[in-house]
Amino acid sequence: MDLGLKGKRALVMGGAKGLGRSIADALAAEGTVLTISGRDSAAMEKAAGELKALGAPAVTVVQADVSSGAEMDKLADAAVAAMGGVDILVLNHGGPPVCTASDMKEEDLVKWFQNIVVSPIRITMRLMPAMRAQKYGRVIVVGSSGMQHPIPTLALSNTLRASIWAWLKTLSAEVAADGVTMNILAPGSILTDRITQTAAVRAQKAGVSVEEEVARAGKEVPAGRIGQPQEYGPMGAFLAGTTGAYITGTMVRVDGGRVRSML
């Protein structure tokens, strides 16, 4: 299937590792020009070489910290300068620490509100006018199943990601007629560093190994296992391409059936 992505220009935040990398891999294989961002320069340089080998015509690396609004402006400007524009924006960032709702602290809420809500909105609104003017744009949020089915140990994530979901749902209706789509790509349990970290916390409490906890978590998924990153990214490429032109304002789950809701 031709997704219509050859020569399109994508900015993938957190594109060197994890779920961001899985989307970057899928876009590279379709011939998309890429800019990836993150804080680990060495990891990004390594990823850039691997993405070129997969088929990306060019890959630009930009060091940027999602906790800073000014750095989001710098990232947007650098991506535009490197690629001549941004057609596809993948909003992705690290997740907040494990905690229950009873244990949430105000300072953590304020800190992570910047990372999860303010910075993604800021960079989107900096790039959105050009997308609307050219009548083509794709915004994909790397989400969480906790947006629909709150995860007990990820109360900060549940709370703040709900805000970005509400914003996306609102803005997507405003820009749809201009050829811009906005969607959330929600993973369930996909084997990334984040899953390993949260499993380690639960494993310590249960007195078992991390491997045992990961296996146990996989059994809770209807598919019977934890998903692999390469099973997540291709759906991002589908949404980014011409194939996703009539899909907007929605959440697409890649979760092995974990979320049982029909909505």
CSV table of C-alpha atoms in Angstrom, one decimal:
chain,number,residue,atom,x,y,z
A,1,MET,CA,0.0,0.0,0.0
A,2,ASP,CA,1.3,3.4,-0.9
A,3,LEU,CA,0.7,5.7,2.0
A,4,GLY,CA,1.7,8.8,0.1
A,5,LEU,CA,4.5,9.7,2.4
A,6,LYS,CA,7.5,9.8,0.1
A,7,GLY,CA,9.1,13.2,0.4
A,8,LYS,CA,6.7,14.4,3.2
A,9,ARG,CA,8.4,16.1,6.1
A,10,ALA,CA,8.0,14.8,9.7
A,11,LEU,CA,9.1,16.1,13.1
A,12,VAL,CA,9.1,13.3,15.6
A,13,MET,CA,9.6,14.3,19.2
A,14,GLY,CA,11.5,11.7,21.2
A,15,GLY,CA,12.2,9.9,17.9
A,16,ALA,CA,15.4,8.1,19.0
A,17,LYS,CA,13.8,5.6,21.4
A,18,GLY,CA,10.6,3.8,22.4
A,19,LEU,CA,7.3,4.6,20.8
A,20,GLY,CA,8.5,7.7,19.0
A,21,ARG,CA,11.3,5.7,17.4
A,22,SER,CA,8.8,3.1,16.3
A,23,ILE,CA,6.8,5.7,14.4
A,24,ALA,CA,10.0,7.2,13.0
A,25,ASP,CA,11.0,3.8,11.7
A,26,ALA,CA,7.7,3.4,9.9
A,27,LEU,CA,7.9,6.9,8.4
A,28,ALA,CA,11.5,6.3,7.3
A,29,ALA,CA,10.5,3.1,5.5
A,30,GLU,CA,8.0,5.1,3.5
A,31,GLY,CA,10.6,7.6,2.4
A,32,THR,CA,9.7,10.5,4.7
A,33,VAL,CA,12.2,13.2,5.5
A,34,LEU,CA,12.7,13.3,9.2
A,35,THR,CA,13.7,15.6,12.1
A,36,ILE,CA,14.0,13.8,15.4
A,37,SER,CA,14.4,15.5,18.8
A,38,GLY,CA,15.3,14.5,22.3
A,39,ARG,CA,17.9,15.2,25.0
A,40,ASP,CA,20.3,12.3,24.4
A,41,SER,CA,22.5,13.5,21.5
A,42,ALA,CA,24.4,10.2,21.2
A,43,ALA,CA,21.2,8.2,21.0
A,44,MET,CA,19.8,10.6,18.3
A,45,GLU,CA,22.9,10.4,16.2
A,46,LYS,CA,22.8,6.6,16.3
A,47,ALA,CA,19.1,6.6,15.4
A,48,ALA,CA,19.7,9.0,12.5
A,49,GLY,CA,22.0,6.6,10.8
A,50,GLU,CA,19.6,3.7,11.3
A,51,LEU,CA,16.7,5.7,10.0
A,52,LYS,CA,18.6,6.7,6.9
A,53,ALA,CA,19.4,3.0,6.3
A,54,LEU,CA,15.6,2.3,6.5
A,55,GLY,CA,14.9,4.7,3.7
A,56,ALA,CA,14.6,8.3,5.1
A,57,PRO,CA,16.2,10.6,2.5
A,58,ALA,CA,17.5,12.9,5.3
A,59,VAL,CA,17.4,13.0,9.0
A,60,THR,CA,18.1,16.1,11.1
A,61,VAL,CA,18.8,15.8,14.8
A,62,VAL,CA,17.8,18.6,17.3
A,63,GLN,CA,18.5,18.5,21.0
A,64,ALA,CA,15.4,19.9,22.8
A,65,ASP,CA,13.9,19.6,26.3
A,66,VAL,CA,10.1,19.4,26.4
A,67,SER,CA,10.1,21.1,29.8
A,68,SER,CA,11.0,24.4,28.2
A,69,GLY,CA,8.6,26.5,26.0
A,70,ALA,CA,11.6,28.3,24.4
A,71,GLU,CA,13.1,25.0,23.4
A,72,MET,CA,9.9,24.0,21.7
A,73,ASP,CA,10.1,27.2,19.7
A,74,LYS,CA,13.7,26.4,18.8
A,75,LEU,CA,12.8,22.9,17.8
A,76,ALA,CA,9.9,24.1,15.5
A,77,ASP,CA,12.2,26.7,13.9
A,78,ALA,CA,15.0,24.2,13.4
A,79,ALA,CA,12.7,21.6,11.8
A,80,VAL,CA,11.3,24.2,9.4
A,81,ALA,CA,14.8,25.4,8.5
A,82,ALA,CA,16.1,21.9,7.9
A,83,MET,CA,13.2,20.5,5.9
A,84,GLY,CA,11.5,23.6,4.5
A,85,GLY,CA,8.4,22.9,6.5
A,86,VAL,CA,6.6,20.3,8.7
A,87,ASP,CA,3.8,18.2,7.3
A,88,ILE,CA,3.6,15.7,10.1
A,89,LEU,CA,4.1,16.4,13.8
A,90,VAL,CA,4.4,13.6,16.3
A,91,LEU,CA,4.0,14.8,19.8
A,92,ASN,CA,5.8,12.5,22.2
A,93,HIS,CA,7.6,12.9,25.5
A,94,GLY,CA,8.7,10.9,28.6
A,95,GLY,CA,6.0,10.0,31.1
A,96,PRO,CA,5.7,11.2,34.7
A,97,PRO,CA,6.7,9.1,37.7
A,98,VAL,CA,4.6,6.3,39.1
A,99,CYS,CA,2.1,7.5,41.8
A,100,THR,CA,-1.4,7.0,43.0
A,101,ALA,CA,-4.0,9.8,43.0
A,102,SER,CA,-3.7,10.0,46.8
A,103,ASP,CA,0.0,10.6,46.6
A,104,MET,CA,0.0,13.3,43.8
A,105,LYS,CA,1.9,16.5,44.8
A,106,GLU,CA,1.1,19.9,43.5
A,107,GLU,CA,4.7,20.6,42.4
A,108,ASP,CA,4.7,17.4,40.3
A,109,LEU,CA,1.4,18.5,38.7
A,110,VAL,CA,2.8,21.9,37.7
A,111,LYS,CA,6.1,20.4,36.4
A,112,TRP,CA,4.4,17.7,34.3
A,113,PHE,CA,1.6,20.0,33.1
A,114,GLN,CA,4.4,21.9,31.2
A,115,ASN,CA,5.7,18.7,29.7
A,116,ILE,CA,2.5,16.9,28.8
A,117,VAL,CA,0.1,19.8,28.1
A,118,VAL,CA,1.8,23.2,27.6
A,119,SER,CA,4.8,22.3,25.4
A,120,PRO,CA,2.9,20.0,23.0
A,121,ILE,CA,0.2,22.7,22.5
A,122,ARG,CA,2.9,25.4,22.1
A,123,ILE,CA,4.8,23.6,19.3
A,124,THR,CA,1.6,22.6,17.5
A,125,MET,CA,0.3,26.1,17.4
A,126,ARG,CA,3.6,27.3,16.1
A,127,LEU,CA,3.5,24.9,13.2
A,128,MET,CA,-0.3,24.8,12.6
A,129,PRO,CA,-0.7,28.0,10.5
A,130,ALA,CA,1.6,26.6,7.8
A,131,MET,CA,-0.2,23.2,7.8
A,132,ARG,CA,-3.6,25.0,7.3
A,133,ALA,CA,-2.2,27.2,4.6
A,134,GLN,CA,-0.9,24.3,2.6
A,135,LYS,CA,-4.0,22.3,3.1
A,136,TYR,CA,-2.2,19.3,4.5
A,137,GLY,CA,-1.1,18.4,8.0
A,138,ARG,CA,-1.0,15.6,10.4
A,139,VAL,CA,-0.7,15.8,14.2
A,140,ILE,CA,-0.3,12.5,16.1
A,141,VAL,CA,-0.1,12.4,19.8
A,142,VAL,CA,1.6,9.4,21.4
A,143,GLY,CA,-1.0,8.7,24.0
A,144,SER,CA,-1.8,6.1,26.7
A,145,SER,CA,-4.5,3.7,27.4
A,146,GLY,CA,-4.9,5.6,30.6
A,147,MET,CA,-6.7,8.3,28.7
A,148,GLN,CA,-9.7,6.0,28.5
A,149,HIS,CA,-9.0,3.4,31.2
A,150,PRO,CA,-7.1,5.1,34.1
A,151,ILE,CA,-4.1,3.1,35.2
A,152,PRO,CA,-4.0,3.0,39.1
A,153,THR,CA,-0.3,3.6,39.4
A,154,LEU,CA,-0.1,6.3,36.8
A,155,ALA,CA,-2.4,9.0,38.3
A,156,LEU,CA,-0.3,11.9,37.1
A,157,SER,CA,-0.3,10.6,33.5
A,158,ASN,CA,-4.0,9.8,33.6
A,159,THR,CA,-4.8,13.3,34.9
A,160,LEU,CA,-2.7,15.4,32.5
A,161,ARG,CA,-3.1,13.3,29.3
A,162,ALA,CA,-6.9,13.8,29.7
A,163,SER,CA,-6.2,17.5,29.2
A,164,ILE,CA,-4.3,17.0,25.9
A,165,TRP,CA,-7.0,14.7,24.7
A,166,ALA,CA,-9.7,17.4,25.3
A,167,TRP,CA,-7.6,20.0,23.5
A,168,LEU,CA,-7.0,17.7,20.5
A,169,LYS,CA,-10.6,16.9,20.2
A,170,THR,CA,-11.5,20.6,20.3
A,171,LEU,CA,-8.8,21.8,17.9
A,172,SER,CA,-9.2,18.9,15.4
A,173,ALA,CA,-12.7,20.1,14.5
A,174,GLU,CA,-11.4,23.6,13.9
A,175,VAL,CA,-8.8,22.6,11.4
A,176,ALA,CA,-10.3,19.6,9.7
A,177,ALA,CA,-11.7,21.5,6.7
A,178,ASP,CA,-8.1,22.7,6.0
A,179,GLY,CA,-6.9,19.2,5.4
A,180,VAL,CA,-5.3,18.9,8.8
A,181,THR,CA,-6.0,15.8,10.9
A,182,MET,CA,-5.2,15.3,14.6
A,183,ASN,CA,-5.4,11.9,16.3
A,184,ILE,CA,-4.1,10.1,19.4
A,185,LEU,CA,-2.3,6.8,18.9
A,186,ALA,CA,-2.7,5.1,22.2
A,187,PRO,CA,-0.5,2.1,23.1
A,188,GLY,CA,-1.4,-0.5,25.7
A,189,SER,CA,1.5,-2.4,27.0
A,190,ILE,CA,4.3,-2.0,24.4
A,191,LEU,CA,7.7,-3.2,25.4
A,192,THR,CA,9.7,0.0,25.9
A,193,ASP,CA,11.8,1.4,28.7
A,194,ARG,CA,8.7,3.0,30.2
A,195,ILE,CA,7.0,-0.4,30.6
A,196,THR,CA,10.2,-1.9,32.1
A,197,GLN,CA,10.4,0.9,34.6
A,198,THR,CA,6.8,0.7,35.8
A,199,ALA,CA,7.2,-3.1,35.9
A,200,ALA,CA,10.2,-2.7,38.1
A,201,VAL,CA,8.3,-0.7,40.7
A,202,ARG,CA,5.5,-3.3,40.8
A,203,ALA,CA,8.0,-6.1,40.9
A,204,GLN,CA,9.8,-4.7,43.9
A,205,LYS,CA,6.5,-4.4,45.8
A,206,ALA,CA,5.5,-7.9,44.9
A,207,GLY,CA,9.0,-9.4,45.6
A,208,VAL,CA,9.4,-10.9,42.1
A,209,SER,CA,11.8,-10.2,39.2
A,210,VAL,CA,11.1,-7.6,36.5
A,211,GLU,CA,10.8,-10.4,33.9
A,212,GLU,CA,8.2,-12.2,36.0
A,213,GLU,CA,6.2,-9.0,36.4
A,214,VAL,CA,6.3,-8.2,32.6
A,215,ALA,CA,5.1,-11.8,31.9
A,216,ARG,CA,2.4,-11.4,34.4
A,217,ALA,CA,1.3,-8.1,32.9
A,218,GLY,CA,1.2,-9.7,29.5
A,219,LYS,CA,-1.3,-12.3,30.7
A,220,GLU,CA,-3.7,-9.5,31.6
A,221,VAL,CA,-3.9,-8.5,27.9
A,222,PRO,CA,-6.5,-10.4,25.8
A,223,ALA,CA,-3.7,-10.9,23.2
A,224,GLY,CA,-1.8,-12.8,26.0
A,225,ARG,CA,1.4,-10.8,25.7
A,226,ILE,CA,3.1,-7.5,25.8
A,227,GLY,CA,3.2,-5.8,22.4
A,228,GLN,CA,6.4,-5.0,20.4
A,229,PRO,CA,7.3,-1.5,19.2
A,230,GLN,CA,7.2,-2.5,15.5
A,231,GLU,CA,3.5,-3.4,16.0
A,232,TYR,CA,2.8,0.2,17.0
A,233,GLY,CA,4.6,2.5,14.6
A,234,PRO,CA,3.0,1.4,11.3
A,235,MET,CA,-0.4,2.7,12.5
A,236,GLY,CA,1.3,6.1,13.0
A,237,ALA,CA,2.5,6.0,9.4
A,238,PHE,CA,-1.0,5.1,8.2
A,239,LEU,CA,-2.5,8.0,10.1
A,240,ALA,CA,0.2,10.3,8.7
A,241,GLY,CA,-0.3,9.4,5.1
A,242,THR,CA,-3.0,10.1,2.6
A,243,THR,CA,-4.6,7.0,4.0
A,244,GLY,CA,-5.5,8.9,7.1
A,245,ALA,CA,-7.1,11.9,5.4
A,246,TYR,CA,-10.6,11.1,6.8
A,247,ILE,CA,-9.6,10.0,10.3
A,248,THR,CA,-9.5,12.9,12.7
A,249,GLY,CA,-10.3,13.8,16.3
A,250,THR,CA,-10.2,10.3,17.4
A,251,MET,CA,-8.1,7.8,19.5
A,252,VAL,CA,-6.7,4.7,17.7
A,253,ARG,CA,-5.7,2.0,20.2
A,254,VAL,CA,-2.8,-0.4,19.6
A,255,ASP,CA,-3.3,-2.4,22.8
A,256,GLY,CA,-3.9,-6.1,22.1
A,257,GLY,CA,-7.5,-5.5,23.3
A,258,ARG,CA,-6.5,-4.2,26.7
A,259,VAL,CA,-9.1,-1.4,26.9
A,260,ARG,CA,-12.5,-3.1,26.9
A,261,SER,CA,-14.6,0.1,26.3
A,262,MET,CA,-16.6,0.2,23.1
A,263,LEU,CA,-16.1,3.9,22.8
